[in-house]
PDB file of C-alpha atoms and ligand atoms in Angstrom:
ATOM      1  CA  UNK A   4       8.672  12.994  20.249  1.00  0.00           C
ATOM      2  CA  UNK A   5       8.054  16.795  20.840  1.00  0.00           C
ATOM      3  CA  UNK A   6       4.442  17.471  22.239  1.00  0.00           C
ATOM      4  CA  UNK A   7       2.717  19.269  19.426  1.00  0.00           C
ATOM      5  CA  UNK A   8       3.860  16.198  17.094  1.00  0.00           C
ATOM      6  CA  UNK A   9       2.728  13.952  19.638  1.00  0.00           C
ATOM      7  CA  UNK A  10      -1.083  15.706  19.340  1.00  0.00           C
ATOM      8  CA  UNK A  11      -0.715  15.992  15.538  1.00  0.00           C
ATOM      9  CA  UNK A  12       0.001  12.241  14.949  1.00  0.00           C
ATOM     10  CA  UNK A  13      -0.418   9.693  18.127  1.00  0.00           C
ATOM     11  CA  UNK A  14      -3.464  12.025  19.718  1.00  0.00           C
ATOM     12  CA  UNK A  15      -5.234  12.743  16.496  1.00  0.00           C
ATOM     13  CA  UNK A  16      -6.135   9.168  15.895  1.00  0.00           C
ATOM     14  CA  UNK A  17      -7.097   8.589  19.656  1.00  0.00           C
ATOM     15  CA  UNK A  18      -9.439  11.235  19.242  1.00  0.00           C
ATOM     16  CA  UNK A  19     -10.814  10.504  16.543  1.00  0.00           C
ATOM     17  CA  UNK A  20     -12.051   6.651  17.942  1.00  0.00           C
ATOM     18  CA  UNK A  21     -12.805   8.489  21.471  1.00  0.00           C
ATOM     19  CA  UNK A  22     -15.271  11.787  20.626  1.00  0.00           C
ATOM     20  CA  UNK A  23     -18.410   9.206  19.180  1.00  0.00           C
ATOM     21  CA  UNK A  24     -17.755   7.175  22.818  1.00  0.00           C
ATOM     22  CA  UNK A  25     -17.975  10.281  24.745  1.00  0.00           C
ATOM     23  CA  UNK A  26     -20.986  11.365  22.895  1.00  0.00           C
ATOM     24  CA  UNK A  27     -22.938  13.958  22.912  1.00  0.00           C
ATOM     25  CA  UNK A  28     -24.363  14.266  27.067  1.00  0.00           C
ATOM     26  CA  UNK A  29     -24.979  17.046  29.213  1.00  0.00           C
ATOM     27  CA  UNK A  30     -21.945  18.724  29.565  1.00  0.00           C
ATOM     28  CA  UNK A  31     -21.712  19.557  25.588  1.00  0.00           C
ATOM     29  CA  UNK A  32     -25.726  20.171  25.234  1.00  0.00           C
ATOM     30  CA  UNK A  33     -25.555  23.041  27.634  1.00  0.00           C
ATOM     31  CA  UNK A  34     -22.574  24.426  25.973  1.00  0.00           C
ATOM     32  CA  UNK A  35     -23.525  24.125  22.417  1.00  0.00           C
ATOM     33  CA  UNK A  36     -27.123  26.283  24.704  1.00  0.00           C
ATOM     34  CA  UNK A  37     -24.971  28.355  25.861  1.00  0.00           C
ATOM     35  CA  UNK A  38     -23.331  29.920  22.762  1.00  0.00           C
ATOM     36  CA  UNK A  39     -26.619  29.276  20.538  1.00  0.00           C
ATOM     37  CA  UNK A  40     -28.791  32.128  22.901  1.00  0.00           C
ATOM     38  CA  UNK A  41     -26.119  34.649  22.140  1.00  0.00           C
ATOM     39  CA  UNK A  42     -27.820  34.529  18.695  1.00  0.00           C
ATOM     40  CA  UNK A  43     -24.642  34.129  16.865  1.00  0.00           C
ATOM     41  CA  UNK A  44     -24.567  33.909  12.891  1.00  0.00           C
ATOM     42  CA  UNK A  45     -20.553  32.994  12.846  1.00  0.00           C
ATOM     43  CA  UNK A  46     -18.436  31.101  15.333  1.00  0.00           C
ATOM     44  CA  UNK A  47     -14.434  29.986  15.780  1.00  0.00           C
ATOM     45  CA  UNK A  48     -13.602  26.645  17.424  1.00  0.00           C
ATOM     46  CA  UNK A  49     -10.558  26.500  18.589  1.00  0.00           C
ATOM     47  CA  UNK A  50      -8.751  22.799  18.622  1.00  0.00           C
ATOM     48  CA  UNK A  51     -12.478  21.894  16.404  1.00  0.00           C
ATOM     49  CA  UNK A  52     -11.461  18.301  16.329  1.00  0.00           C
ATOM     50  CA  UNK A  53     -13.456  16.181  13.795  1.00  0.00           C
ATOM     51  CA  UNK A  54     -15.964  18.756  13.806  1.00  0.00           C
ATOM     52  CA  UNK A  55     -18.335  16.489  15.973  1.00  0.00           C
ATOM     53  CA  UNK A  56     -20.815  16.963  18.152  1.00  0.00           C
ATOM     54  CA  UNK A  57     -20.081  20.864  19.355  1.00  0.00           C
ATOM     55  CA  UNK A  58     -19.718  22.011  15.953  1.00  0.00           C
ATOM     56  CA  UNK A  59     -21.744  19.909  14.124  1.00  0.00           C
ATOM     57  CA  UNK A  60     -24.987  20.830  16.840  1.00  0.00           C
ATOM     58  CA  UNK A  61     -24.147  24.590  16.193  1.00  0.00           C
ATOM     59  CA  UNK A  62     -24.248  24.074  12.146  1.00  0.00           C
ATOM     60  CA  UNK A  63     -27.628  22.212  12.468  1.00  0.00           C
ATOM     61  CA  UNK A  64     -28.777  25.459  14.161  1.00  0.00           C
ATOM     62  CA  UNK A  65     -27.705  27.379  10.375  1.00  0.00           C
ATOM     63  CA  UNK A  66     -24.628  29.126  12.300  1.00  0.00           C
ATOM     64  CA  UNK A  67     -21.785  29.272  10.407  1.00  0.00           C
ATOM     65  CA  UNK A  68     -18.610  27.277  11.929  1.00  0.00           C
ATOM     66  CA  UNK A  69     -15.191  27.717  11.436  1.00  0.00           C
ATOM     67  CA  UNK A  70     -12.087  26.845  13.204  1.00  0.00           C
ATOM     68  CA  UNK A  71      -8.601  24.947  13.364  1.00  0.00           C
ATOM     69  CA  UNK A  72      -7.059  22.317  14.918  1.00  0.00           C
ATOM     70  CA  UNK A  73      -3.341  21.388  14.970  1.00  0.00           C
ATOM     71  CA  UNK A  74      -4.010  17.877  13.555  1.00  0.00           C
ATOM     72  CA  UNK A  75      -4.073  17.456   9.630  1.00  0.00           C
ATOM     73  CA  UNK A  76      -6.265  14.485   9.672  1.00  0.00           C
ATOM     74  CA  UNK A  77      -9.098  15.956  12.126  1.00  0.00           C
ATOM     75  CA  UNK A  78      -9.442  18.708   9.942  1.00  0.00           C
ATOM     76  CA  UNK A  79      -9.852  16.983   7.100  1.00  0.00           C
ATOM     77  CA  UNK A  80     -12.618  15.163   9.031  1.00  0.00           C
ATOM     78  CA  UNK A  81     -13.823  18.841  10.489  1.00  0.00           C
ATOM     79  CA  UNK A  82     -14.197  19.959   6.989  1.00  0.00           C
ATOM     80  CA  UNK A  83     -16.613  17.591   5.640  1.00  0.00           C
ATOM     81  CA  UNK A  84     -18.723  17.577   8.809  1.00  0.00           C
ATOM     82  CA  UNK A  85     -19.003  21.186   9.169  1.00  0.00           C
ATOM     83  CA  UNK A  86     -19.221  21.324   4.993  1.00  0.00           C
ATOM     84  CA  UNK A  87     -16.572  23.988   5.396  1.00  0.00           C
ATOM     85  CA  UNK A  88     -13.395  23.607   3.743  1.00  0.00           C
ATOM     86  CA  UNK A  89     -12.422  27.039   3.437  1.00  0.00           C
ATOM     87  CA  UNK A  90     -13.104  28.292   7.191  1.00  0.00           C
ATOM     88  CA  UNK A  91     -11.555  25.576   8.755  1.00  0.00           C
ATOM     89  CA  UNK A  92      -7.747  25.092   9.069  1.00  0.00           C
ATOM     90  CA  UNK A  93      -4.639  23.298  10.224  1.00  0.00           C
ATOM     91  CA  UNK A  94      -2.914  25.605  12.925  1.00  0.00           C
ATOM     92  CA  UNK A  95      -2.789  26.822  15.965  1.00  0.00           C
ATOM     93  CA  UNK A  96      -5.172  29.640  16.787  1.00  0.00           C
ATOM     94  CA  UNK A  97      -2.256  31.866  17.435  1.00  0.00           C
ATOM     95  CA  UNK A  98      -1.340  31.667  13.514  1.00  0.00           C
ATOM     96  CA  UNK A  99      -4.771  33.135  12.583  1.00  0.00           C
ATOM     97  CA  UNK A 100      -4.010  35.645   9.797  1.00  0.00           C
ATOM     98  CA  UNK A 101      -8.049  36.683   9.163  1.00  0.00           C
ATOM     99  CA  UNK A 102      -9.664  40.062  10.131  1.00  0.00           C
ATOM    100  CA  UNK A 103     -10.151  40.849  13.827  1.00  0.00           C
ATOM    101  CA  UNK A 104     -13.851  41.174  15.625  1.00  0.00           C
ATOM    102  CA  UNK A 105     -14.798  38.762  12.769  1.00  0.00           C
ATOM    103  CA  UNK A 106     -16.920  36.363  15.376  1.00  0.00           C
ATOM    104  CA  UNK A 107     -19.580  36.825  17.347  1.00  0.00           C
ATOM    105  CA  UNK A 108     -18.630  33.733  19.747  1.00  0.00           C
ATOM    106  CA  UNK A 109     -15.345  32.313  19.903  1.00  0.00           C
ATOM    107  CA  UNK A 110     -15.194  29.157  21.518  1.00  0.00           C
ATOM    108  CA  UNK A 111     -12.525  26.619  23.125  1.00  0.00           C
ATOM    109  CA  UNK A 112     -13.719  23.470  24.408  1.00  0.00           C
ATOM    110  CA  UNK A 113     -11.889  20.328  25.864  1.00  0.00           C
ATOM    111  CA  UNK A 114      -8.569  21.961  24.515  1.00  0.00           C
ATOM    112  CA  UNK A 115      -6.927  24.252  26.896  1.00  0.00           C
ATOM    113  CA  UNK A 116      -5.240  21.807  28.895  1.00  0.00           C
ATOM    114  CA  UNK A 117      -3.196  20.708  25.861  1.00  0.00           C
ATOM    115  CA  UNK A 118      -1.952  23.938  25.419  1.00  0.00           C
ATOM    116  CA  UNK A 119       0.791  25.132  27.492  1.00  0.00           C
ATOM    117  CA  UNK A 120       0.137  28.981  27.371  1.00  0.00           C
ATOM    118  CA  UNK A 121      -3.890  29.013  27.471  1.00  0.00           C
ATOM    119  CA  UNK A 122      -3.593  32.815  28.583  1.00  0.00           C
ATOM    120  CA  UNK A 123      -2.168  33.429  24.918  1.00  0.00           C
ATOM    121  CA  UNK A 124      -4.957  31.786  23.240  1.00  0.00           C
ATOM    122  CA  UNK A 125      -7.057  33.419  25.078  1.00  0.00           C
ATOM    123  CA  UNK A 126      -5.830  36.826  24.046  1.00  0.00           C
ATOM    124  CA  UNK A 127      -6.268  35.659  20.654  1.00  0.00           C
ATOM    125  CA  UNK A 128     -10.082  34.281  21.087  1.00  0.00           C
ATOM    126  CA  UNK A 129     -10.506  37.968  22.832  1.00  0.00           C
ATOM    127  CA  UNK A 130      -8.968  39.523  19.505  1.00  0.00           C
ATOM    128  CA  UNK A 131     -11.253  37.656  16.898  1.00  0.00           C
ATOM    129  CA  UNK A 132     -14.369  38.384  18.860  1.00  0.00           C
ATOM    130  CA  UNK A 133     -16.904  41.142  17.768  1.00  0.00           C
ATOM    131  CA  UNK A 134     -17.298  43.678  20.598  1.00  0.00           C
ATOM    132  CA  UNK A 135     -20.465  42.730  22.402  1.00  0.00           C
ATOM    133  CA  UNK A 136     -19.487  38.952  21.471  1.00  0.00           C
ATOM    134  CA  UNK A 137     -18.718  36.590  23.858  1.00  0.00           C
ATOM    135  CA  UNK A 138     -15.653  34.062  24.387  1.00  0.00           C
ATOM    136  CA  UNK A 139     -16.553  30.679  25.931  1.00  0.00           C
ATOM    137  CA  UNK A 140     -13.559  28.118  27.205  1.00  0.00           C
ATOM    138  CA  UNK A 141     -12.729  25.691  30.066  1.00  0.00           C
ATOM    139  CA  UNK A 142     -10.377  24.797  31.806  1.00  0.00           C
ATOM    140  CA  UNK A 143      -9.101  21.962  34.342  1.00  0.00           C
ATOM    141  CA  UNK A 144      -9.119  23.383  37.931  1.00  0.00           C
ATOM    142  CA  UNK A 145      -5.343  22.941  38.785  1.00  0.00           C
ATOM    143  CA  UNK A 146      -6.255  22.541  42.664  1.00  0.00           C
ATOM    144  CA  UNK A 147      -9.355  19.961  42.054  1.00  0.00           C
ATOM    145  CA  UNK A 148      -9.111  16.297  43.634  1.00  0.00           C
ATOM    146  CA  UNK A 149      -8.999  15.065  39.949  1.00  0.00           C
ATOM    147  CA  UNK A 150      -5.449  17.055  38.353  1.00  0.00           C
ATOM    148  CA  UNK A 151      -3.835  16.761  42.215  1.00  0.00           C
ATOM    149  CA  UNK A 152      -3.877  13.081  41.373  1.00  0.00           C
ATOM    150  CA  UNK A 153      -2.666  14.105  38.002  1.00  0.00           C
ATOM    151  CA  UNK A 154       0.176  16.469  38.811  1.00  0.00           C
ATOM    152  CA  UNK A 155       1.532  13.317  41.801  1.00  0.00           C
ATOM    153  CA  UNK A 156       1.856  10.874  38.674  1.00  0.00           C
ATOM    154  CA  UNK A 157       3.365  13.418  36.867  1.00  0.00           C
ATOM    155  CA  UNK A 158       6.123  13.835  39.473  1.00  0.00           C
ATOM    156  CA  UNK A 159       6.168   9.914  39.567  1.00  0.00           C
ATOM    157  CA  UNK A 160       7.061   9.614  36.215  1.00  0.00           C
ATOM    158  CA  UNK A 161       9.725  12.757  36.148  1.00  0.00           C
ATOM    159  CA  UNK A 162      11.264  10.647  39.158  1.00  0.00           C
ATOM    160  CA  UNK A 163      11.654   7.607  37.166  1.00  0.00           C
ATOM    161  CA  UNK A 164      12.838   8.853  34.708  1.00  0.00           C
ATOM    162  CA  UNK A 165      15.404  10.328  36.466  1.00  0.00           C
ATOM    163  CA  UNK A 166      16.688   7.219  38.011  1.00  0.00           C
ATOM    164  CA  UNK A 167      16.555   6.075  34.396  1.00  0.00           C
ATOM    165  CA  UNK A 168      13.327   3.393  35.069  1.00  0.00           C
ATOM    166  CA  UNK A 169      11.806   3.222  31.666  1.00  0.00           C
ATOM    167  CA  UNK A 170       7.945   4.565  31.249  1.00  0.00           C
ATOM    168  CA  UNK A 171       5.787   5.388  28.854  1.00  0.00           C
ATOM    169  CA  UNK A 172       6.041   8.661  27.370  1.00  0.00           C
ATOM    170  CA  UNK A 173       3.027  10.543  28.528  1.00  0.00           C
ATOM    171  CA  UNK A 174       2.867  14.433  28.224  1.00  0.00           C
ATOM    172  CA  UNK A 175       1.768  16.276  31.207  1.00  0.00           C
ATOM    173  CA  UNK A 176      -1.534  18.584  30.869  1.00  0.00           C
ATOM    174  CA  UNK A 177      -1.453  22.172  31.652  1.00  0.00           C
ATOM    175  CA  UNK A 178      -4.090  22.903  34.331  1.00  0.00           C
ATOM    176  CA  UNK A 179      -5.268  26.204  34.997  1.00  0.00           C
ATOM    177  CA  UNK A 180      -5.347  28.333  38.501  1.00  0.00           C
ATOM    178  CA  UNK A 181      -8.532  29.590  38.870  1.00  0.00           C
ATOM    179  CA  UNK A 182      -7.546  32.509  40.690  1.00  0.00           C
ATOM    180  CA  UNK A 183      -4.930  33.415  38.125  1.00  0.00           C
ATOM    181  CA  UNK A 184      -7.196  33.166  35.307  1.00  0.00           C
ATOM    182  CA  UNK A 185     -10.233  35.458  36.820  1.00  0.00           C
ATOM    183  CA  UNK A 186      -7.611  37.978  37.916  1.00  0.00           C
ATOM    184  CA  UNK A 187      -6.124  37.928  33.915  1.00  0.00           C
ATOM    185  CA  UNK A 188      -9.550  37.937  32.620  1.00  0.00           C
ATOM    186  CA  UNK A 189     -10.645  41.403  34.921  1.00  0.00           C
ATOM    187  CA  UNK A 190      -7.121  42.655  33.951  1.00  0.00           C
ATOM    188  CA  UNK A 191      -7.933  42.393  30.135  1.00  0.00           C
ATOM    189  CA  UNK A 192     -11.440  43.763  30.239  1.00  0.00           C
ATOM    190  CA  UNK A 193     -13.592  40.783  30.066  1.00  0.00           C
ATOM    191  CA  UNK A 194     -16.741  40.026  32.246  1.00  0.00           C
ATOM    192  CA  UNK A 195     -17.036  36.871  32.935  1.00  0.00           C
ATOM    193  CA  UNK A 196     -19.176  34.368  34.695  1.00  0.00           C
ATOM    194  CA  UNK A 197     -18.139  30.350  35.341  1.00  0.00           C
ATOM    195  CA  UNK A 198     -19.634  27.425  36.636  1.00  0.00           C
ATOM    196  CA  UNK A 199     -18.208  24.237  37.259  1.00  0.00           C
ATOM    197  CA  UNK A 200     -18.843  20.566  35.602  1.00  0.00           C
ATOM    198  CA  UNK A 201     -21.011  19.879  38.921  1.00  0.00           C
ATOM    199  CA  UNK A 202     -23.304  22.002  38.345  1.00  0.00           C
ATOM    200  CA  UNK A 203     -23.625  21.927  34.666  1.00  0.00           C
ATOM    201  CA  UNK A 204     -24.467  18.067  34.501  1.00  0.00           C
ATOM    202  CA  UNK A 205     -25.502  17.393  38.008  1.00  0.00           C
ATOM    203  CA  UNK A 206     -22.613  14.640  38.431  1.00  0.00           C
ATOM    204  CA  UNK A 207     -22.221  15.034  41.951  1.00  0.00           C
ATOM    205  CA  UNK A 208     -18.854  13.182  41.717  1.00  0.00           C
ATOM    206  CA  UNK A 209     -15.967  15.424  43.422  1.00  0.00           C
ATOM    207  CA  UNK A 210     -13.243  13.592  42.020  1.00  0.00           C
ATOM    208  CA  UNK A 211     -13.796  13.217  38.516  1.00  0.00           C
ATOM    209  CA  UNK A 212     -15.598  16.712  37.677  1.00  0.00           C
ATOM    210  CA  UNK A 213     -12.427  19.279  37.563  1.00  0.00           C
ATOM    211  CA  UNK A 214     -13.704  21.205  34.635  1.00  0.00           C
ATOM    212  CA  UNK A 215     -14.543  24.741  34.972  1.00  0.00           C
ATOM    213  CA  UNK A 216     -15.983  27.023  31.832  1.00  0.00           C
ATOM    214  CA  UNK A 217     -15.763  30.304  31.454  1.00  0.00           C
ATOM    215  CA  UNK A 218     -18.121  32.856  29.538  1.00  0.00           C
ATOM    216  CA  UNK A 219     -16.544  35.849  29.195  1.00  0.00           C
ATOM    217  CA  UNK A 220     -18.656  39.107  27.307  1.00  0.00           C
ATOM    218  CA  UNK A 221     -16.295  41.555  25.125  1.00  0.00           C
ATOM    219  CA  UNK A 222     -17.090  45.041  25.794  1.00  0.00           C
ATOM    220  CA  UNK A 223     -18.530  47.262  23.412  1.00  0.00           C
TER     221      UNK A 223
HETATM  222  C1  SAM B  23     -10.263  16.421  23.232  1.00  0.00           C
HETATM  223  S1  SAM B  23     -10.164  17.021  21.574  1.00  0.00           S
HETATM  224  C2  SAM B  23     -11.552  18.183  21.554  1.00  0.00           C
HETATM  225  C3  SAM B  23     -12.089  18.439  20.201  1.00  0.00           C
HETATM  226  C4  SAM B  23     -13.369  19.305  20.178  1.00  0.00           C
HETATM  227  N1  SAM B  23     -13.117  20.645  20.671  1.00  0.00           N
HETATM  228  C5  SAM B  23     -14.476  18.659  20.977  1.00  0.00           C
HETATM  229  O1  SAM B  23     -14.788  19.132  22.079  1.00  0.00           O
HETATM  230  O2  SAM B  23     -15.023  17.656  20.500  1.00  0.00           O
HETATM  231  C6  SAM B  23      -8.753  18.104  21.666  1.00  0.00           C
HETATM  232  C7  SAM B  23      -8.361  18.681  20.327  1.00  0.00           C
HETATM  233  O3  SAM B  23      -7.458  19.770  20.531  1.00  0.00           O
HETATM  234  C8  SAM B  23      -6.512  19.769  19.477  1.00  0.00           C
HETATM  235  N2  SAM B  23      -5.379  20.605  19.895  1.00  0.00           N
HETATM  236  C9  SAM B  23      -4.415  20.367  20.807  1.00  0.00           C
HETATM  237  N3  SAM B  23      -3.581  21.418  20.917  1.00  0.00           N
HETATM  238  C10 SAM B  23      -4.029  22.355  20.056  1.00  0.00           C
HETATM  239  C11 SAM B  23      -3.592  23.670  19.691  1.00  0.00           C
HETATM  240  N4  SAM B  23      -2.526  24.221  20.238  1.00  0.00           N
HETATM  241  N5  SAM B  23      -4.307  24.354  18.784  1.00  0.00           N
HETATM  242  C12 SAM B  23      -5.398  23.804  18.186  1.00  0.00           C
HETATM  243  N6  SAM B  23      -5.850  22.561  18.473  1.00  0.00           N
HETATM  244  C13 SAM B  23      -5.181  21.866  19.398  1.00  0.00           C
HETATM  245  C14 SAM B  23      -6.224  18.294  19.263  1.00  0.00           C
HETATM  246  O4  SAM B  23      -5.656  18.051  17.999  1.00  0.00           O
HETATM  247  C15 SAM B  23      -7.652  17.710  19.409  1.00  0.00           C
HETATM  248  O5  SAM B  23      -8.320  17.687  18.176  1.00  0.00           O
END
């Protein structure tokens, strides 16, 4: 099975059981605070899911959410939670066809390592946001304890399969460089400040914390 149908189909319904058991904790509380004190009256999720709890905590605060995801059914889902069957779509972000500087936040959360160019989406997030606007994302720190164990399995399984030893089919994430991503995000004009999972939730745990988000400002 190619990736993308593998997220449209198999992933879609493992989300959709999963995002109530992760809840709604620390980490997506000071996210959902972080793009509410920029004010904003519209947003864009990108990868929006069922619609719960990022979007649904930003529509509670009266800002309008839209978005798309590349699974059918979570849209479907997306649309009645967000009561917004016209802004939100099936798609990739890169197939947006709407005006540009539309949004005053554009926002990408617990998606970018299932999307194998991230840079490009974030070119696109850049290109929908208002000047003055800001674009919030994270990534998975490529060089934390947590995707090092990730990338060895990975290498595992490629070996396997190799030697022709049968194993489950499992696509690989796409974890970012830090480095590589600050350097692109300076190159393309954006400010930017991160912080990693540790210090937004105060889980001191080293090995299972490799998320990083980013805040970047568009300039006027
Ligand atoms: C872990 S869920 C996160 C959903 C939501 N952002 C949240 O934080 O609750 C990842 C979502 O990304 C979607 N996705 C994966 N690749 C995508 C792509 N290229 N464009 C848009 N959505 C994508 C999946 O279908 C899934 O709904």
């Amino acid at each position: 099975m190619e990736e993308i149908q593998y997220y449209k189909t198999v992933y879609s319904k493992f989300w959709k059981n999963q995002t109530k058991k992760y809840g709604y904790g620390a980490y997506e509380r000071n996210l959902v605070g972080l793009i509410a004190n920029s004010l904003p009256e519209r947003v864009f999720e990108v990868g929006v899911g069922t619609g719960w709890p990022i979007g649904a905590a930003l529509r509670e605060k009266g800002i309008q959410v839209d978005g798309c995801d590349i699974a059918e059914s979570s849209v479907a889902l997306a649309q009645k939670e967000l009561d917004n069957p016209e802004g939100i779509w099936a798609g990739d972000v890169t197939d947006y066809t709407g005006e540009l500087e539309a949004y005053d936040v554009v926002y990408c959360v617990r998606v970018s390592w299932y999307i194998p160019d991230f840079y490009r989406t974030v070119r696109q997030m850049a290109s929908m946001t208002k000047p003055g606007g800001i674009i919030v994302f994270d990534v998975m720190d490529k060089y934390s304890p947590h995707c090092l164990r990730m990338q060895k399995e990975e290498m595992k399984e490629k070996y396997f399969r190799f030697l022709g030893i049968d194993v489950e089919e499992n696509f690989g994430q796409h974890f970012i460089n830090l480095w590589q991503m600050k350097r692109f995000l300076k190159k393309n004009g954006l400010r930017y400040e991160c912080w990693n999972e540790r210090e937004i939730t105060g889980n001191g745990d080293r090995k299972h914390t490799p998320k990083v988000v980013f805040c970047c400002r568009k300039e006027r």
